[in-house]
């Protein structure tokens, strides 16, 4: 027994900086239009890439631009390995975020950032799949256009299996180094048969 | 001999007079206000265009104001104000990640953009 304990400890992988959701969150699955060209894309187009999935809107005055820039910082720290990562920005405000607006916004942050837009129904189903909350309230009754959305980022491995949940990159002290290390680790690892099985679920 | 020395000194002084401003210009030009405005800064300041618009004319529905054509001194003063930890919470974070030289470069770039009529 005394011998077994250290052996188990040796086998344990170091903890992630972000929240490990392997085996507990749904795999990557979506059908949305890409900005600005309007091409219909699905999870199959992302195979072989580490995918970060985020729900936001381009008129967001605070959380979204800070999140995108902090993720951009983390990607910069990865160097060439950043080319293996795609950040999918799904707009929760398709009324104002046209494909053109979304495309222009994404281009500010670089080639790793992909803007996606869906119908209200596609968006609702996708948000429900990942337990992401959002609401859009048109102006009226003394208030302006109001949009509320979660700031979490889901991270999926090369096979589309959910791996990590990044709580918020728009906090006062975002863990940019931690995110960079987690992403680097994912780019170096390859999905196991169990992970590939999870991605099919 | 003295004439040669005087000539040499004059040439050296002229060379310095040309070289110093040239170096100063190069040093300030290596910070691109346009690049920071469009794509953020190396230290992680978010791109200004995300909220203020590609032409710095603001974006309808956002609180970020139009900035194009405003005086350089005013823009630089506001950025320095935010960088000192005062005013709008988001601008405090963004301006706080810009160096004085970067703030100045952004202010010059935005001021040079045509204001909306």
Short mmCIF file of C-alpha atoms in Angstrom, two decimals:
data_model
loop_
_atom_site.label_atom_id
_atom_site.label_comp_id
_atom_site.label_asym_id
_atom_site.label_seq_id
_atom_site.Cartn_x
_atom_site.Cartn_y
_atom_site.Cartn_z
CA UNK A 1 0.00 0.00 0.00
CA UNK A 2 2.85 2.29 0.94
CA UNK A 3 4.43 1.54 -2.44
CA UNK A 4 1.21 2.00 -4.39
CA UNK A 5 0.57 5.58 -3.26
CA UNK A 6 3.67 7.15 -4.87
CA UNK A 7 3.04 5.19 -8.06
CA UNK A 8 -0.45 6.68 -8.33
CA UNK A 9 0.93 10.15 -7.66
CA UNK A 10 3.48 9.72 -10.46
CA UNK A 11 0.71 8.86 -12.88
CA UNK A 12 -1.30 11.99 -12.11
CA UNK A 13 -1.15 14.83 -14.62
CA UNK A 14 -0.51 18.29 -13.19
CA UNK A 15 -3.65 20.36 -12.58
CA UNK A 16 -4.91 22.80 -15.20
CA UNK A 17 -5.02 26.52 -14.54
CA UNK A 18 -8.56 26.59 -15.91
CA UNK A 19 -11.45 24.31 -14.97
CA UNK A 20 -11.20 20.75 -16.24
CA UNK A 21 -14.54 19.75 -17.80
CA UNK A 22 -13.37 16.58 -19.55
CA UNK A 23 -16.18 14.08 -19.69
CA UNK A 24 -18.70 16.42 -18.10
CA UNK A 25 -19.49 18.93 -20.86
CA UNK A 26 -20.88 18.33 -24.34
CA UNK A 27 -18.53 18.02 -27.28
CA UNK A 28 -18.22 20.71 -29.94
CA UNK A 29 -21.28 20.79 -32.17
CA UNK A 30 -22.64 23.75 -34.12
CA UNK A 31 -23.94 24.93 -37.47
CA UNK A 32 -23.50 28.67 -38.00
CA UNK A 33 -22.56 31.18 -40.67
CA UNK A 34 -19.01 32.50 -40.69
CA UNK A 35 -18.33 36.24 -40.95
CA UNK A 36 -17.90 37.97 -43.28
CA UNK A 37 -18.36 35.48 -46.17
CA UNK A 38 -21.50 33.79 -44.81
CA UNK A 39 -20.16 30.26 -45.34
CA UNK A 40 -22.03 27.64 -43.32
CA UNK A 41 -19.53 26.01 -40.96
CA UNK A 42 -19.80 23.15 -38.48
CA UNK A 43 -17.60 21.40 -35.93
CA UNK A 44 -16.20 19.29 -38.78
CA UNK A 45 -14.44 22.42 -40.14
CA UNK A 46 -12.59 22.73 -36.83
CA UNK A 47 -11.23 19.17 -36.59
CA UNK A 48 -7.54 19.14 -35.78
CA UNK A 49 -7.72 22.57 -34.11
CA UNK A 50 -7.99 23.54 -30.46
CA UNK A 51 -11.26 25.48 -30.33
CA UNK A 52 -12.26 28.21 -27.89
CA UNK A 53 -16.01 28.89 -27.90
CA UNK A 54 -17.34 32.21 -26.61
CA UNK A 55 -20.69 33.99 -26.77
CA UNK A 56 -20.60 37.79 -27.04
CA UNK A 57 -21.54 40.76 -29.22
CA UNK A 58 -19.54 43.41 -31.00
CA UNK A 59 -21.35 46.35 -29.37
CA UNK A 60 -20.23 45.08 -25.97
CA UNK A 61 -18.49 48.01 -24.27
CA UNK A 62 -16.42 46.10 -21.76
CA UNK A 63 -16.31 42.31 -21.30
CA UNK A 64 -15.94 41.28 -24.96
CA UNK A 65 -13.09 43.55 -26.10
CA UNK A 66 -11.15 42.85 -22.91
CA UNK A 67 -11.74 39.11 -23.22
CA UNK A 68 -10.65 39.05 -26.85
CA UNK A 69 -7.55 41.10 -26.22
CA UNK A 70 -6.52 39.02 -23.21
CA UNK A 71 -6.99 35.82 -25.19
CA UNK A 72 -4.96 37.45 -27.95
CA UNK A 73 -2.21 38.08 -25.41
CA UNK A 74 -2.24 34.43 -24.38
CA UNK A 75 -2.05 33.36 -28.03
CA UNK A 76 0.89 35.69 -28.62
CA UNK A 77 2.76 33.89 -25.83
CA UNK A 78 2.25 30.56 -27.62
CA UNK A 79 4.26 31.67 -30.64
CA UNK A 80 3.81 29.49 -33.76
CA UNK A 81 1.63 27.00 -31.84
CA UNK A 82 -1.12 29.65 -31.81
CA UNK A 83 -1.89 28.71 -35.41
CA UNK A 84 -3.45 25.52 -34.03
CA UNK A 85 -6.08 27.49 -32.11
CA UNK A 86 -9.36 29.00 -33.26
CA UNK A 87 -11.41 31.37 -31.11
CA UNK A 88 -15.06 31.15 -32.16
CA UNK A 89 -16.99 34.30 -31.28
CA UNK A 90 -20.72 33.53 -31.51
CA UNK A 91 -22.78 36.70 -31.54
CA UNK A 92 -25.78 36.76 -29.21
CA UNK A 93 -26.95 39.94 -30.94
CA UNK A 94 -27.44 38.88 -34.59
CA UNK A 95 -29.86 41.78 -35.16
CA UNK A 96 -27.07 44.35 -34.94
CA UNK A 97 -24.08 42.08 -35.65
CA UNK A 98 -24.42 41.57 -39.39
CA UNK A 99 -21.83 39.36 -41.07
CA UNK A 100 -19.98 42.49 -42.20
CA UNK A 101 -19.94 44.09 -38.76
CA UNK A 102 -18.84 40.83 -37.20
CA UNK A 103 -16.14 40.27 -39.81
CA UNK A 104 -14.69 43.75 -39.33
CA UNK A 105 -14.68 43.31 -35.57
CA UNK A 106 -12.88 39.97 -35.72
CA UNK A 107 -10.24 41.34 -38.07
CA UNK A 108 -9.16 43.74 -35.31
CA UNK A 109 -8.03 40.82 -33.20
CA UNK A 110 -6.30 38.66 -35.79
CA UNK A 111 -6.60 35.52 -37.90
CA UNK A 112 -7.27 33.16 -34.99
CA UNK A 113 -10.58 34.87 -34.28
CA UNK A 114 -13.64 33.70 -36.20
CA UNK A 115 -17.01 35.45 -36.01
CA UNK A 116 -20.08 33.21 -36.22
CA UNK A 117 -23.72 34.16 -36.62
CA UNK A 118 -26.81 32.02 -36.48
CA UNK A 119 -30.56 32.30 -36.63
CA UNK A 120 -32.22 32.99 -33.25
CA UNK A 121 -33.17 29.31 -33.12
CA UNK A 122 -29.64 28.05 -33.89
CA UNK A 123 -28.22 30.43 -31.32
CA UNK A 124 -30.70 29.41 -28.62
CA UNK A 125 -30.00 25.70 -29.15
CA UNK A 126 -26.24 26.20 -29.07
CA UNK A 127 -26.37 28.33 -25.91
CA UNK A 128 -28.60 25.77 -24.24
CA UNK A 129 -26.18 22.96 -25.13
CA UNK A 130 -23.38 24.71 -23.22
CA UNK A 131 -25.59 26.19 -20.48
CA UNK A 132 -24.68 29.69 -21.59
CA UNK A 133 -27.09 32.45 -20.59
CA UNK A 134 -27.85 35.50 -22.72
CA UNK A 135 -30.66 37.93 -23.32
CA UNK A 136 -31.26 40.82 -25.71
CA UNK A 137 -33.81 43.48 -24.81
CA UNK A 138 -34.65 46.11 -27.45
CA UNK A 139 -34.90 49.71 -26.21
CA UNK A 140 -38.09 50.81 -24.47
CA UNK A 141 -39.61 51.83 -21.15
CA UNK A 142 -36.80 54.24 -20.42
CA UNK A 143 -33.92 51.85 -21.02
CA UNK A 144 -31.56 51.46 -23.94
CA UNK A 145 -30.63 48.37 -25.96
CA UNK A 146 -29.64 45.85 -23.32
CA UNK A 147 -27.61 42.70 -23.84
CA UNK A 148 -26.61 40.28 -21.12
CA UNK A 149 -24.34 37.30 -21.73
CA UNK A 150 -22.06 34.84 -19.97
CA UNK A 151 -18.36 35.54 -20.23
CA UNK A 152 -17.08 31.96 -20.00
CA UNK A 153 -14.97 30.32 -22.69
CA UNK A 154 -15.19 26.61 -23.47
CA UNK A 155 -12.04 24.96 -24.80
CA UNK A 156 -12.20 21.82 -26.96
CA UNK A 157 -9.36 19.56 -28.04
CA UNK A 158 -8.43 18.59 -31.60
CA UNK A 159 -11.15 15.93 -31.71
CA UNK A 160 -13.86 18.29 -30.46
CA UNK A 161 -14.04 16.90 -26.91
CA UNK A 162 -14.66 19.53 -24.21
CA UNK A 163 -11.53 19.99 -22.09
CA UNK A 164 -11.58 23.26 -20.17
CA UNK A 165 -13.81 26.07 -18.99
CA UNK A 166 -12.12 29.47 -18.73
CA UNK A 167 -14.16 31.41 -16.12
CA UNK A 168 -13.56 34.97 -17.38
CA UNK A 169 -10.79 36.75 -19.17
CA UNK A 170 -12.32 40.14 -18.45
CA UNK A 171 -11.80 40.12 -14.68
CA UNK A 172 -9.54 42.55 -12.84
CA UNK A 173 -6.79 39.93 -12.77
CA UNK A 174 -7.16 37.63 -15.78
CA UNK A 175 -4.81 34.65 -15.68
CA UNK A 176 -3.28 35.17 -19.12
CA UNK A 177 -0.16 33.12 -18.35
CA UNK A 178 -2.30 30.28 -17.01
CA UNK A 179 -4.45 30.24 -20.13
CA UNK A 180 -1.35 30.31 -22.34
CA UNK A 181 0.12 27.33 -20.44
CA UNK A 182 -3.13 25.37 -20.69
CA UNK A 183 -3.41 26.02 -24.41
CA UNK A 184 0.24 25.14 -24.96
CA UNK A 185 -0.31 21.86 -23.13
CA UNK A 186 -3.34 21.09 -25.29
CA UNK A 187 -1.43 21.75 -28.50
CA UNK A 188 1.24 19.28 -27.37
CA UNK A 189 -1.17 16.53 -26.38
CA UNK A 190 -3.20 14.41 -28.73
CA UNK A 191 -6.69 13.15 -28.05
CA UNK A 192 -6.88 9.69 -26.50
CA UNK A 193 -9.34 7.07 -27.78
CA UNK A 194 -11.51 7.96 -24.78
CA UNK A 195 -11.45 11.63 -25.76
CA UNK A 196 -12.35 10.77 -29.34
CA UNK A 197 -15.24 8.69 -28.01
CA UNK A 198 -16.39 11.62 -25.86
CA UNK A 199 -16.33 13.88 -28.90
CA UNK A 200 -18.81 11.63 -30.64
CA UNK A 201 -21.31 12.01 -27.79
CA UNK B 1 46.27 72.80 -38.97
CA UNK B 2 43.90 75.04 -37.03
CA UNK B 3 41.78 75.52 -40.13
CA UNK B 4 41.62 71.74 -40.60
CA UNK B 5 40.58 71.30 -36.96
CA UNK B 6 37.89 73.97 -37.31
CA UNK B 7 36.62 72.33 -40.49
CA UNK B 8 36.55 68.91 -38.84
CA UNK B 9 34.71 70.30 -35.82
CA UNK B 10 32.19 72.03 -38.08
CA UNK B 11 31.56 68.84 -40.05
CA UNK B 12 31.13 66.87 -36.82
CA UNK B 13 28.70 69.44 -35.42
CA UNK B 14 26.69 69.43 -38.64
CA UNK B 15 26.61 65.63 -38.62
CA UNK B 16 25.35 65.66 -35.03
CA UNK B 17 22.76 68.32 -35.81
CA UNK B 18 21.39 66.13 -38.60
CA UNK B 19 21.70 62.83 -36.73
CA UNK B 20 20.02 63.80 -33.44
CA UNK B 21 16.65 64.88 -34.86
CA UNK B 22 16.75 61.94 -37.28
CA UNK B 23 17.19 59.50 -34.40
CA UNK B 24 14.49 61.22 -32.39
CA UNK B 25 12.07 60.94 -35.29
CA UNK B 26 12.90 57.26 -35.77
CA UNK B 27 12.38 56.55 -32.08
CA UNK B 28 8.89 58.06 -32.01
CA UNK B 29 7.87 56.60 -35.37
CA UNK B 30 8.48 53.01 -34.26
CA UNK B 31 5.25 53.25 -32.26
CA UNK B 32 2.34 53.14 -34.68
CA UNK B 33 -0.74 54.92 -33.40
CA UNK B 34 -2.73 53.38 -36.23
CA UNK B 35 -1.66 49.86 -35.31
CA UNK B 36 -2.56 50.35 -31.66
CA UNK B 37 -5.87 51.92 -32.62
CA UNK B 38 -6.75 49.04 -34.96
CA UNK B 39 -5.18 46.03 -33.24
CA UNK B 40 -4.25 46.93 -29.67
CA UNK B 41 -0.84 47.16 -28.06
CA UNK B 42 1.83 44.53 -27.36
CA UNK B 43 1.12 44.89 -23.63
CA UNK B 44 -2.50 43.93 -24.17
CA UNK B 45 -4.48 47.15 -24.55
CA UNK B 46 -7.64 46.31 -26.51
CA UNK B 47 -7.97 47.89 -29.98
CA UNK B 48 -9.66 51.28 -29.71
CA UNK B 49 -11.56 50.56 -32.95
CA UNK B 50 -13.55 47.79 -31.25
CA UNK B 51 -15.60 50.42 -29.39
CA UNK B 52 -14.84 53.76 -31.08
CA UNK B 53 -15.26 52.40 -34.62
CA UNK B 54 -12.83 51.95 -37.50
CA UNK B 55 -12.96 55.68 -38.34
CA UNK B 56 -13.10 56.80 -34.67
CA UNK B 57 -16.58 58.22 -35.21
CA UNK B 58 -18.09 56.17 -32.39
CA UNK B 59 -20.51 53.31 -32.87
CA UNK B 60 -24.26 53.83 -32.55
CA UNK B 61 -25.55 52.12 -29.45
CA UNK B 62 -22.24 52.31 -27.62
CA UNK B 63 -21.13 54.84 -25.06
CA UNK B 64 -17.72 55.16 -26.68
CA UNK B 65 -17.68 58.68 -28.16
CA UNK B 66 -16.54 59.89 -31.58
CA UNK B 67 -12.89 60.97 -31.38
CA UNK B 68 -11.84 61.66 -34.96
CA UNK B 69 -10.42 65.12 -35.49
CA UNK B 70 -10.35 66.07 -31.81
CA UNK B 71 -7.24 68.04 -30.71
CA UNK B 72 -4.16 65.92 -30.00
CA UNK B 73 -3.56 67.61 -26.65
CA UNK B 74 -7.10 66.88 -25.49
CA UNK B 75 -6.94 63.21 -26.53
CA UNK B 76 -3.54 62.74 -24.93
CA UNK B 77 -4.68 64.46 -21.76
CA UNK B 78 -7.73 62.16 -21.52
CA UNK B 79 -5.62 59.04 -22.09
CA UNK B 80 -3.17 60.16 -19.42
CA UNK B 81 -6.10 60.84 -17.08
CA UNK B 82 -7.45 57.29 -17.59
CA UNK B 83 -3.95 55.79 -17.32
CA UNK B 84 -3.61 57.42 -13.89
CA UNK B 85 -6.51 55.27 -12.69
CA UNK B 86 -9.30 57.84 -12.95
CA UNK B 87 -12.54 57.96 -14.91
CA UNK B 88 -14.22 55.20 -16.96
CA UNK B 89 -13.39 51.74 -15.62
CA UNK B 90 -12.73 50.16 -19.03
CA UNK B 91 -10.62 53.06 -20.27
CA UNK B 92 -8.58 52.87 -17.06
CA UNK B 93 -7.62 49.28 -17.96
CA UNK B 94 -6.92 50.03 -21.62
CA UNK B 95 -5.01 53.29 -21.18
CA UNK B 96 -3.16 51.80 -18.22
CA UNK B 97 -1.54 49.31 -20.59
CA UNK B 98 -0.24 52.01 -22.93
CA UNK B 99 3.10 53.72 -22.47
CA UNK B 100 3.27 57.53 -22.64
CA UNK B 101 4.73 57.23 -26.12
CA UNK B 102 1.93 54.90 -27.23
CA UNK B 103 -0.72 57.24 -25.81
CA UNK B 104 0.83 60.08 -27.72
CA UNK B 105 0.98 58.08 -30.96
CA UNK B 106 -2.67 57.03 -30.67
CA UNK B 107 -3.74 60.60 -29.90
CA UNK B 108 -1.92 61.86 -33.01
CA UNK B 109 -3.44 59.14 -35.20
CA UNK B 110 -7.01 59.70 -34.00
CA UNK B 111 -6.69 63.47 -34.20
CA UNK B 112 -5.61 63.12 -37.82
CA UNK B 113 -8.74 61.17 -38.81
CA UNK B 114 -11.47 63.22 -40.48
CA UNK B 115 -14.34 64.10 -38.17
CA UNK B 116 -17.89 63.30 -39.22
CA UNK B 117 -19.65 66.22 -40.88
#
